[in-house]
Amino acid sequence: MLENDVRIIPDLRFNIDLLVVEASQVAARLIFNCSPQGRFLGLDAHGQRITFSENVFYTFSDGKIVSVWSVIDKAAVERELRGEPAAGSSDRSA
């Protein structure tokens, strides 16, 4: 599942911010701090370090992952690549 991601993001690492396990499902909020090379999520990243979160939901059957549903705030990644402050924050350094 992660082969292409590791190729695009050689320093791919994440922290688990939240983990919920219930019966055959696992939900996690993952926090990434990495440097994608080239294009990432359809955006030009060129090795720029970014931090973003992913909410991912796994469904298991017979001990195997049968489905993965992932949500990444692509707009937040775009803002970070452009050097803009996060939504809802204010830049008071003026």
mmCIF file of N, CA and C in Angstrom:
data_model
loop_
_atom_site.group_PDB
_atom_site.id
_atom_site.type_symbol
_atom_site.label_atom_id
_atom_site.label_comp_id
_atom_site.label_asym_id
_atom_site.label_seq_id
_atom_site.Cartn_x
_atom_site.Cartn_y
_atom_site.Cartn_z
ATOM 1 N N MET A 1 0.810 -1.200 0.000
ATOM 2 C CA MET A 1 0.000 0.000 0.000
ATOM 3 C C MET A 1 0.854 1.265 0.000
ATOM 4 N N LEU A 2 2.004 1.231 0.622
ATOM 5 C CA LEU A 2 2.794 2.449 0.787
ATOM 6 C C LEU A 2 3.978 2.564 -0.173
ATOM 7 N N GLU A 3 4.151 1.598 -1.089
ATOM 8 C CA GLU A 3 5.328 1.601 -1.956
ATOM 9 C C GLU A 3 5.465 2.900 -2.738
ATOM 10 N N ASN A 4 4.404 3.359 -3.381
ATOM 11 C CA ASN A 4 4.459 4.595 -4.161
ATOM 12 C C ASN A 4 4.711 5.791 -3.252
ATOM 13 N N ASP A 5 4.084 5.822 -2.078
ATOM 14 C CA ASP A 5 4.281 6.930 -1.140
ATOM 15 C C ASP A 5 5.738 7.030 -0.697
ATOM 16 N N VAL A 6 6.374 5.898 -0.429
ATOM 17 C CA VAL A 6 7.765 5.895 0.021
ATOM 18 C C VAL A 6 8.684 6.360 -1.106
ATOM 19 N N ARG A 7 8.338 6.046 -2.344
ATOM 20 C CA ARG A 7 9.134 6.505 -3.482
ATOM 21 C C ARG A 7 9.050 8.026 -3.607
ATOM 22 N N ILE A 8 7.856 8.590 -3.456
ATOM 23 C CA ILE A 8 7.642 10.033 -3.581
ATOM 24 C C ILE A 8 8.145 10.775 -2.339
ATOM 25 N N ILE A 9 8.034 10.127 -1.176
ATOM 26 C CA ILE A 9 8.405 10.770 0.098
ATOM 27 C C ILE A 9 9.421 9.871 0.811
ATOM 28 N N PRO A 10 10.712 9.979 0.450
ATOM 29 C CA PRO A 10 11.702 9.075 1.046
ATOM 30 C C PRO A 10 11.824 9.187 2.562
ATOM 31 N N ASP A 11 11.498 10.356 3.129
ATOM 32 C CA ASP A 11 11.571 10.505 4.591
ATOM 33 C C ASP A 11 10.197 10.332 5.244
ATOM 34 N N LEU A 12 9.347 9.527 4.621
ATOM 35 C CA LEU A 12 7.977 9.315 5.104
ATOM 36 C C LEU A 12 7.986 8.744 6.521
ATOM 37 N N ARG A 13 7.444 9.520 7.442
ATOM 38 C CA ARG A 13 7.259 9.109 8.835
ATOM 39 C C ARG A 13 5.996 9.789 9.328
ATOM 40 N N PHE A 14 5.350 9.189 10.303
ATOM 41 C CA PHE A 14 4.167 9.828 10.870
ATOM 42 C C PHE A 14 4.045 9.456 12.335
ATOM 43 N N ASN A 15 3.326 10.287 13.059
ATOM 44 C CA ASN A 15 2.978 10.014 14.451
ATOM 45 C C ASN A 15 1.487 9.747 14.513
ATOM 46 N N ILE A 16 1.103 8.809 15.351
ATOM 47 C CA ILE A 16 -0.313 8.527 15.552
ATOM 48 C C ILE A 16 -0.810 9.465 16.641
ATOM 49 N N ASP A 17 -1.661 10.404 16.245
ATOM 50 C CA ASP A 17 -2.209 11.397 17.168
ATOM 51 C C ASP A 17 -3.425 10.844 17.908
ATOM 52 N N LEU A 18 -4.187 9.997 17.239
ATOM 53 C CA LEU A 18 -5.400 9.412 17.818
ATOM 54 C C LEU A 18 -5.614 8.045 17.189
ATOM 55 N N LEU A 19 -5.971 7.064 17.999
ATOM 56 C CA LEU A 19 -6.216 5.712 17.511
ATOM 57 C C LEU A 19 -7.458 5.164 18.196
ATOM 58 N N VAL A 20 -8.422 4.712 17.395
ATOM 59 C CA VAL A 20 -9.658 4.137 17.915
ATOM 60 C C VAL A 20 -9.829 2.760 17.274
ATOM 61 N N VAL A 21 -10.010 1.739 18.104
ATOM 62 C CA VAL A 21 -10.180 0.376 17.617
ATOM 63 C C VAL A 21 -11.512 -0.137 18.112
ATOM 64 N N GLU A 22 -12.311 -0.649 17.192
ATOM 65 C CA GLU A 22 -13.618 -1.187 17.555
ATOM 66 C C GLU A 22 -13.961 -2.337 16.613
ATOM 67 N N ALA A 23 -14.099 -3.522 17.165
ATOM 68 C CA ALA A 23 -14.461 -4.726 16.401
ATOM 69 C C ALA A 23 -13.561 -4.858 15.174
ATOM 70 N N SER A 24 -14.117 -4.741 13.983
ATOM 71 C CA SER A 24 -13.353 -4.956 12.754
ATOM 72 C C SER A 24 -12.864 -3.662 12.123
ATOM 73 N N GLN A 25 -12.888 -2.565 12.877
ATOM 74 C CA GLN A 25 -12.474 -1.284 12.308
ATOM 75 C C GLN A 25 -11.427 -0.594 13.175
ATOM 76 N N VAL A 26 -10.545 0.138 12.484
ATOM 77 C CA VAL A 26 -9.535 0.960 13.143
ATOM 78 C C VAL A 26 -9.584 2.336 12.500
ATOM 79 N N ALA A 27 -9.605 3.372 13.321
ATOM 80 C CA ALA A 27 -9.554 4.750 12.835
ATOM 81 C C ALA A 27 -8.333 5.409 13.462
ATOM 82 N N ALA A 28 -7.635 6.211 12.664
ATOM 83 C CA ALA A 28 -6.441 6.878 13.177
ATOM 84 C C ALA A 28 -6.310 8.271 12.581
ATOM 85 N N ARG A 29 -5.792 9.171 13.400
ATOM 86 C CA ARG A 29 -5.392 10.500 12.916
ATOM 87 C C ARG A 29 -3.873 10.478 12.921
ATOM 88 N N LEU A 30 -3.291 10.610 11.736
ATOM 89 C CA LEU A 30 -1.851 10.546 11.557
ATOM 90 C C LEU A 30 -1.313 11.940 11.259
ATOM 91 N N ILE A 31 -0.201 12.298 11.875
ATOM 92 C CA ILE A 31 0.439 13.587 11.634
ATOM 93 C C ILE A 31 1.759 13.323 10.906
ATOM 94 N N PHE A 32 1.885 13.889 9.717
ATOM 95 C CA PHE A 32 3.071 13.728 8.882
ATOM 96 C C PHE A 32 3.915 14.996 8.926
ATOM 97 N N ASN A 33 5.226 14.825 8.930
ATOM 98 C CA ASN A 33 6.175 15.918 8.771
ATOM 99 C C ASN A 33 7.223 15.350 7.828
ATOM 100 N N CYS A 34 7.179 15.755 6.560
ATOM 101 C CA CYS A 34 7.992 15.090 5.556
ATOM 102 C C CYS A 34 8.314 16.037 4.402
ATOM 103 N N SER A 35 9.114 15.529 3.456
ATOM 104 C CA SER A 35 9.572 16.330 2.320
ATOM 105 C C SER A 35 9.284 15.595 1.016
ATOM 106 N N PRO A 36 8.063 15.706 0.481
ATOM 107 C CA PRO A 36 7.740 15.031 -0.780
ATOM 108 C C PRO A 36 8.633 15.539 -1.916
ATOM 109 N N GLN A 37 9.022 14.631 -2.793
ATOM 110 C CA GLN A 37 9.836 14.971 -3.953
ATOM 111 C C GLN A 37 8.935 15.057 -5.180
ATOM 112 N N GLY A 38 9.105 16.076 -5.995
ATOM 113 C CA GLY A 38 8.309 16.191 -7.216
ATOM 114 C C GLY A 38 6.871 16.554 -6.910
ATOM 115 N N ARG A 39 5.936 15.716 -7.395
ATOM 116 C CA ARG A 39 4.512 16.001 -7.222
ATOM 117 C C ARG A 39 3.934 15.148 -6.101
ATOM 118 N N PHE A 40 3.107 15.798 -5.279
ATOM 119 C CA PHE A 40 2.457 15.129 -4.155
ATOM 120 C C PHE A 40 1.018 15.609 -4.106
ATOM 121 N N LEU A 41 0.076 14.692 -4.133
ATOM 122 C CA LEU A 41 -1.356 15.024 -4.158
ATOM 123 C C LEU A 41 -1.677 15.949 -5.335
ATOM 124 N N GLY A 42 -0.942 15.771 -6.440
ATOM 125 C CA GLY A 42 -1.161 16.596 -7.624
ATOM 126 C C GLY A 42 -0.539 17.975 -7.535
ATOM 127 N N LEU A 43 0.272 18.218 -6.513
ATOM 128 C CA LEU A 43 0.885 19.531 -6.287
ATOM 129 C C LEU A 43 2.402 19.428 -6.425
ATOM 130 N N ASP A 44 3.041 20.505 -6.885
ATOM 131 C CA ASP A 44 4.498 20.544 -6.952
ATOM 132 C C ASP A 44 5.055 20.803 -5.559
ATOM 133 N N ALA A 45 5.800 19.844 -5.030
ATOM 134 C CA ALA A 45 6.358 19.981 -3.684
ATOM 135 C C ALA A 45 7.864 20.229 -3.724
ATOM 136 N N HIS A 46 8.580 19.586 -4.631
ATOM 137 C CA HIS A 46 10.017 19.792 -4.842
ATOM 138 C C HIS A 46 10.847 19.701 -3.570
ATOM 139 N N GLY A 47 10.523 18.771 -2.706
ATOM 140 C CA GLY A 47 11.325 18.544 -1.509
ATOM 141 C C GLY A 47 11.063 19.496 -0.360
ATOM 142 N N GLN A 48 10.072 20.361 -0.506
ATOM 143 C CA GLN A 48 9.737 21.300 0.573
ATOM 144 C C GLN A 48 9.151 20.539 1.763
ATOM 145 N N ARG A 49 9.635 20.832 2.964
ATOM 146 C CA ARG A 49 9.128 20.164 4.168
ATOM 147 C C ARG A 49 7.735 20.679 4.489
ATOM 148 N N ILE A 50 6.816 19.752 4.720
ATOM 149 C CA ILE A 50 5.433 20.100 5.050
ATOM 150 C C ILE A 50 4.960 19.254 6.228
ATOM 151 N N THR A 51 3.957 19.754 6.914
ATOM 152 C CA THR A 51 3.296 19.024 7.991
ATOM 153 C C THR A 51 1.812 19.011 7.683
ATOM 154 N N PHE A 52 1.200 17.832 7.764
ATOM 155 C CA PHE A 52 -0.229 17.719 7.491
ATOM 156 C C PHE A 52 -0.784 16.516 8.234
ATOM 157 N N SER A 53 -2.097 16.443 8.300
ATOM 158 C CA SER A 53 -2.733 15.307 8.975
ATOM 159 C C SER A 53 -3.537 14.488 7.978
ATOM 160 N N GLU A 54 -3.715 13.232 8.330
ATOM 161 C CA GLU A 54 -4.553 12.314 7.559
ATOM 162 C C GLU A 54 -5.440 11.580 8.553
ATOM 163 N N ASN A 55 -6.704 11.498 8.231
ATOM 164 C CA ASN A 55 -7.636 10.671 8.997
ATOM 165 C C ASN A 55 -7.885 9.433 8.146
ATOM 166 N N VAL A 56 -7.586 8.266 8.697
ATOM 167 C CA VAL A 56 -7.675 7.042 7.909
ATOM 168 C C VAL A 56 -8.483 5.995 8.674
ATOM 169 N N PHE A 57 -9.273 5.260 7.923
ATOM 170 C CA PHE A 57 -10.177 4.262 8.492
ATOM 171 C C PHE A 57 -9.928 2.927 7.790
ATOM 172 N N TYR A 58 -9.617 1.902 8.559
ATOM 173 C CA TYR A 58 -9.345 0.570 8.029
ATOM 174 C C TYR A 58 -10.465 -0.373 8.452
ATOM 175 N N THR A 59 -10.875 -1.234 7.542
ATOM 176 C CA THR A 59 -11.822 -2.302 7.857
ATOM 177 C C THR A 59 -11.097 -3.630 7.646
ATOM 178 N N PHE A 60 -11.219 -4.524 8.623
ATOM 179 C CA PHE A 60 -10.546 -5.815 8.588
ATOM 180 C C PHE A 60 -11.556 -6.955 8.470
ATOM 181 N N SER A 61 -11.125 -8.018 7.811
ATOM 182 C CA SER A 61 -11.898 -9.256 7.751
ATOM 183 C C SER A 61 -10.895 -10.406 7.693
ATOM 184 N N ASP A 62 -11.083 -11.403 8.518
ATOM 185 C CA ASP A 62 -10.168 -12.547 8.583
ATOM 186 C C ASP A 62 -8.718 -12.108 8.771
ATOM 187 N N GLY A 63 -8.507 -11.067 9.574
ATOM 188 C CA GLY A 63 -7.161 -10.603 9.879
ATOM 189 C C GLY A 63 -6.476 -9.810 8.781
ATOM 190 N N LYS A 64 -7.213 -9.463 7.718
ATOM 191 C CA LYS A 64 -6.632 -8.713 6.603
ATOM 192 C C LYS A 64 -7.392 -7.416 6.387
ATOM 193 N N ILE A 65 -6.669 -6.406 5.900
ATOM 194 C CA ILE A 65 -7.315 -5.141 5.546
ATOM 195 C C ILE A 65 -8.125 -5.360 4.278
ATOM 196 N N VAL A 66 -9.429 -5.053 4.343
ATOM 197 C CA VAL A 66 -10.287 -5.210 3.166
ATOM 198 C C VAL A 66 -10.698 -3.868 2.570
ATOM 199 N N SER A 67 -10.575 -2.794 3.349
ATOM 200 C CA SER A 67 -10.839 -1.471 2.782
ATOM 201 C C SER A 67 -10.119 -0.406 3.589
ATOM 202 N N VAL A 68 -9.754 0.659 2.880
ATOM 203 C CA VAL A 68 -9.097 1.806 3.499
ATOM 204 C C VAL A 68 -9.790 3.052 2.985
ATOM 205 N N TRP A 69 -10.160 3.924 3.898
ATOM 206 C CA TRP A 69 -10.775 5.205 3.552
ATOM 207 C C TRP A 69 -9.925 6.272 4.199
ATOM 208 N N SER A 70 -9.431 7.216 3.389
ATOM 209 C CA SER A 70 -8.485 8.207 3.875
ATOM 210 C C SER A 70 -8.949 9.611 3.525
ATOM 211 N N VAL A 71 -8.761 10.539 4.468
ATOM 212 C CA VAL A 71 -9.113 11.943 4.244
ATOM 213 C C VAL A 71 -7.897 12.799 4.592
ATOM 214 N N ILE A 72 -7.411 13.545 3.594
ATOM 215 C CA ILE A 72 -6.309 14.488 3.783
ATOM 216 C C ILE A 72 -6.820 15.857 3.370
ATOM 217 N N ASP A 73 -6.531 16.874 4.164
ATOM 218 C CA ASP A 73 -6.936 18.246 3.844
ATOM 219 C C ASP A 73 -5.965 18.798 2.801
ATOM 220 N N LYS A 74 -6.276 18.540 1.528
ATOM 221 C CA LYS A 74 -5.400 18.953 0.433
ATOM 222 C C LYS A 74 -5.243 20.471 0.388
ATOM 223 N N ALA A 75 -6.297 21.214 0.723
ATOM 224 C CA ALA A 75 -6.213 22.680 0.725
ATOM 225 C C ALA A 75 -5.172 23.158 1.736
ATOM 226 N N ALA A 76 -5.079 22.491 2.881
ATOM 227 C CA ALA A 76 -4.076 22.856 3.889
ATOM 228 C C ALA A 76 -2.669 22.582 3.365
ATOM 229 N N VAL A 77 -2.489 21.465 2.646
ATOM 230 C CA VAL A 77 -1.184 21.154 2.056
ATOM 231 C C VAL A 77 -0.830 22.218 1.016
ATOM 232 N N GLU A 78 -1.795 22.612 0.189
ATOM 233 C CA GLU A 78 -1.559 23.665 -0.813
ATOM 234 C C GLU A 78 -1.127 24.962 -0.144
ATOM 235 N N ARG A 79 -1.821 25.359 0.916
ATOM 236 C CA ARG A 79 -1.468 26.595 1.625
ATOM 237 C C ARG A 79 -0.043 26.515 2.170
ATOM 238 N N GLU A 80 0.300 25.373 2.733
ATOM 239 C CA GLU A 80 1.636 25.224 3.301
ATOM 240 C C GLU A 80 2.709 25.301 2.210
ATOM 241 N N LEU A 81 2.452 24.679 1.061
ATOM 242 C CA LEU A 81 3.416 24.731 -0.041
ATOM 243 C C LEU A 81 3.586 26.153 -0.576
ATOM 244 N N ARG A 82 2.551 26.976 -0.446
ATOM 245 C CA ARG A 82 2.631 28.380 -0.878
ATOM 246 C C ARG A 82 3.173 29.284 0.227
ATOM 247 N N GLY A 83 3.430 28.723 1.410
ATOM 248 C CA GLY A 83 3.958 29.509 2.516
ATOM 249 C C GLY A 83 2.922 30.351 3.223
ATOM 250 N N GLU A 84 1.645 30.003 3.069
ATOM 251 C CA GLU A 84 0.563 30.752 3.710
ATOM 252 C C GLU A 84 0.288 30.193 5.103
ATOM 253 N N PRO A 85 -0.235 31.023 6.009
ATOM 254 C CA PRO A 85 -0.589 30.515 7.343
ATOM 255 C C PRO A 85 -1.753 29.533 7.259
ATOM 256 N N ALA A 86 -1.845 28.681 8.243
ATOM 257 C CA ALA A 86 -2.943 27.709 8.300
ATOM 258 C C ALA A 86 -4.274 28.429 8.407
ATOM 259 N N ALA A 87 -5.314 27.819 7.868
ATOM 260 C CA ALA A 87 -6.663 28.394 7.947
ATOM 261 C C ALA A 87 -7.035 28.593 9.405
ATOM 262 N N GLY A 88 -7.638 29.727 9.696
ATOM 263 C CA GLY A 88 -8.068 30.000 11.058
ATOM 264 C C GLY A 88 -6.993 30.614 11.932
ATOM 265 N N SER A 89 -5.753 30.672 11.411
ATOM 266 C CA SER A 89 -4.697 31.310 12.198
ATOM 267 C C SER A 89 -4.506 32.733 11.692
ATOM 268 N N SER A 90 -3.900 33.551 12.504
ATOM 269 C CA SER A 90 -3.633 34.920 12.072
ATOM 270 C C SER A 90 -2.147 35.180 12.181
ATOM 271 N N ASP A 91 -1.613 35.837 11.175
ATOM 272 C CA ASP A 91 -0.199 36.183 11.170
ATOM 273 C C ASP A 91 -0.054 37.558 11.794
ATOM 274 N N ARG A 92 0.452 37.617 13.006
ATOM 275 C CA ARG A 92 0.568 38.882 13.732
ATOM 276 C C ARG A 92 1.986 39.456 13.647
ATOM 277 N N SER A 93 2.783 38.955 12.710
ATOM 278 C CA SER A 93 4.172 39.404 12.630
ATOM 279 C C SER A 93 4.333 40.672 11.803
ATOM 280 N N ALA A 94 3.256 41.292 11.341
ATOM 281 C CA ALA A 94 3.339 42.470 10.472
ATOM 282 C C ALA A 94 3.828 43.689 11.201
#
